[in-house]
Short mmCIF file of N, CA and C in Angstrom, two decimals:
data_model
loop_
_atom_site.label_atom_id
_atom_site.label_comp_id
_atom_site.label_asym_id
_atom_site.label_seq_id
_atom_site.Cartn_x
_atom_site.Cartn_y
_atom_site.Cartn_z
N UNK A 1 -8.53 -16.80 -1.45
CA UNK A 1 -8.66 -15.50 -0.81
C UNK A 1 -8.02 -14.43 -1.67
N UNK A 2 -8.47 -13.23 -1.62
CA UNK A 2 -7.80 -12.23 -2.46
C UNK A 2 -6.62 -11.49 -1.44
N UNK A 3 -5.99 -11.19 -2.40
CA UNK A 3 -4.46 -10.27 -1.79
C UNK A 3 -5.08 -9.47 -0.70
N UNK A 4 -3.83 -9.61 0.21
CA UNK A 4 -4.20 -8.63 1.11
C UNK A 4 -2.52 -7.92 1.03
N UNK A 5 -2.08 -6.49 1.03
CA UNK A 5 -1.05 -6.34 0.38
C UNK A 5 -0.78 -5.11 1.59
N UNK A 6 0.80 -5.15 2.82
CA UNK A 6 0.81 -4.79 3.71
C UNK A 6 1.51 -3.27 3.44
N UNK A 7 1.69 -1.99 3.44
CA UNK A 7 2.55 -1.07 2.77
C UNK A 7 2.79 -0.07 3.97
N UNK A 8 4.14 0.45 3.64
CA UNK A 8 4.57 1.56 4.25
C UNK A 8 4.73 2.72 3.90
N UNK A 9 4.71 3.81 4.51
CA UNK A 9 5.26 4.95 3.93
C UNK A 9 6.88 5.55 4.61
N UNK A 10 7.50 5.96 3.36
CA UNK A 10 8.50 5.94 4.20
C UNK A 10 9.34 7.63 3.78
N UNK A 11 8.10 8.26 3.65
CA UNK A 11 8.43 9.62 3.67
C UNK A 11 8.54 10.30 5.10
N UNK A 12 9.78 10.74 5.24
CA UNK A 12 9.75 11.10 6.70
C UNK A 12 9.37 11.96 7.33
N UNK A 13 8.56 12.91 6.42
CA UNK A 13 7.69 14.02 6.97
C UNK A 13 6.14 13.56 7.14
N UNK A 14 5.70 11.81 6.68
CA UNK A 14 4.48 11.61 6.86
C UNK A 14 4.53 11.14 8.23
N UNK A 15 3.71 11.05 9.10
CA UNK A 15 3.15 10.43 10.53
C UNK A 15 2.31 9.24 9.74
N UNK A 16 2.38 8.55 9.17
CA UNK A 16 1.48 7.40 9.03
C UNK A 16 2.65 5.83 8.82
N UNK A 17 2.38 5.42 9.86
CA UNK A 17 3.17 4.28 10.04
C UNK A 17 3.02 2.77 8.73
N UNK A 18 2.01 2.80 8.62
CA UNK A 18 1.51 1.06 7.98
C UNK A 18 0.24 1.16 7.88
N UNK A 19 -0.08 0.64 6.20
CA UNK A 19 -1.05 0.58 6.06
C UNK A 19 -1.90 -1.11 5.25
N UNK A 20 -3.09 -1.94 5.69
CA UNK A 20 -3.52 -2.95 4.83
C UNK A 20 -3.93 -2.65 3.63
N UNK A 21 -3.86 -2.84 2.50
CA UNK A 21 -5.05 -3.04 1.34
C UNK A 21 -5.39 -4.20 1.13
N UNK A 22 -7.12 -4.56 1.41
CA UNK A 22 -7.49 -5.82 1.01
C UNK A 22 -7.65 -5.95 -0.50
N UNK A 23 -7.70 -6.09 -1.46
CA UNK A 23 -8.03 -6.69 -2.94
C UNK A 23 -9.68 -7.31 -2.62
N UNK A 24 -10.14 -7.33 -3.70
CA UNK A 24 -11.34 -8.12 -4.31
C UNK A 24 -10.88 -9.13 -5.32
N UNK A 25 -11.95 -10.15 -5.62
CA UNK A 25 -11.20 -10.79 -6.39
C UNK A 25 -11.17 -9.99 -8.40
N UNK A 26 -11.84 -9.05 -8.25
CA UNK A 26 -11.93 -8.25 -9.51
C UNK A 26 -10.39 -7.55 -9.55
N UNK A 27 -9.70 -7.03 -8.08
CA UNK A 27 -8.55 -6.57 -8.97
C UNK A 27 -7.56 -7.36 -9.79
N UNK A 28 -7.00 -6.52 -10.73
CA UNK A 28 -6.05 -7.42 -12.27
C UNK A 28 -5.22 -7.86 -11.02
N UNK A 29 -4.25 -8.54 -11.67
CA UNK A 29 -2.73 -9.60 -10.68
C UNK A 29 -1.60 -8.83 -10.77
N UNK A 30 -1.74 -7.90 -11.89
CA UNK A 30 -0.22 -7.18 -12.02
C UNK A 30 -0.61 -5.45 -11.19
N UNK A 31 -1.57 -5.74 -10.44
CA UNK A 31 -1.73 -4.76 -9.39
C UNK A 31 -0.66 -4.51 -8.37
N UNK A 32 0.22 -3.64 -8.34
CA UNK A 32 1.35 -3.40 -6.79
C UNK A 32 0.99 -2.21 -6.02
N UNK A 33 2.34 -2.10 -6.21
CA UNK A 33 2.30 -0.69 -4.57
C UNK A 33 2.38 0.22 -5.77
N UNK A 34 2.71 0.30 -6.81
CA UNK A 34 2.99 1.14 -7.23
C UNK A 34 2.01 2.39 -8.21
N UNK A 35 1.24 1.09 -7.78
CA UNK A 35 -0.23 1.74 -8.24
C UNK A 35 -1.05 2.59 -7.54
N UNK A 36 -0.52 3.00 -6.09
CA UNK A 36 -1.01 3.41 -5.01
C UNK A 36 -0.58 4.58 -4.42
N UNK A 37 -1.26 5.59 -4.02
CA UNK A 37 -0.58 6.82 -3.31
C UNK A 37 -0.81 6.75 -1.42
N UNK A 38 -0.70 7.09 -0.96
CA UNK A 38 -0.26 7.20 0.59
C UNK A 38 -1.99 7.61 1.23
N UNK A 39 -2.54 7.20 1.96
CA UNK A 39 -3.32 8.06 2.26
C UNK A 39 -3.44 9.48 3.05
N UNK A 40 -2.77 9.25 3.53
CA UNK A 40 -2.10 10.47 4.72
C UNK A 40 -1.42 11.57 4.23
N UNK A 41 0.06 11.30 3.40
CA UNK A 41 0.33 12.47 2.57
C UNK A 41 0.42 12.66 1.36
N UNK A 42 -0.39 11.48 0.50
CA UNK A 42 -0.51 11.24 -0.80
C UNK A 42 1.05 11.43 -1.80
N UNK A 43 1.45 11.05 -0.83
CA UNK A 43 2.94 10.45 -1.62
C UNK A 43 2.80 8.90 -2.79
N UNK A 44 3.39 9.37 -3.85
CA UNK A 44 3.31 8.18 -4.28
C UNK A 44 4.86 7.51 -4.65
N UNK A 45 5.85 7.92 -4.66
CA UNK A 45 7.20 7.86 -4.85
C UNK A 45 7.68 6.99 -3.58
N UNK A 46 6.84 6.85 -2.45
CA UNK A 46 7.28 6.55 -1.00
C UNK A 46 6.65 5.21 -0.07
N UNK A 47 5.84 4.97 -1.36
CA UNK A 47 5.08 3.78 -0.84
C UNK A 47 5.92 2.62 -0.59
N UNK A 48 5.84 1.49 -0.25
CA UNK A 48 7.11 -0.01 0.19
C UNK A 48 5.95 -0.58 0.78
N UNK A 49 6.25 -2.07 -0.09
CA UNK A 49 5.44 -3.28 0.21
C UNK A 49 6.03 -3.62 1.78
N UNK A 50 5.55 -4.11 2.65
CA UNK A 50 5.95 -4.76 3.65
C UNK A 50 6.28 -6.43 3.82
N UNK A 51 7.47 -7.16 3.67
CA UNK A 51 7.73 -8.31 3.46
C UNK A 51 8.04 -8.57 4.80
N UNK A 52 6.73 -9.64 5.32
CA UNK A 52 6.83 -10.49 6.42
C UNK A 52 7.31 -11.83 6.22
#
């Protein structure tokens, strides 16, 4: 199965609680959060993996 990768935002002026990204199996492996901006307030400094 490809990554499914759980993230938060934790800028406290965004309203967006948690977000999924599913992967394909085309994305590279050294893909993170950090590669990613917020959808909501396009923060990218504020993103956090979610460890269940």
């Amino acid at each position: 199965m490809p990554a499914t990768l759980e993230v938060k935002c934790t800028d406290s002026d965004c309203e967006l609680d948690m977000f999924e990204m599913h992967y394909t199996y085309d994305m590279p492996d050294d893909v993170g959060v950090e590669d990613f901006a917020c959808p909501y307030c396009r923060g990218t400094d504020s993103l956090e993996p979610i460890e269940l």
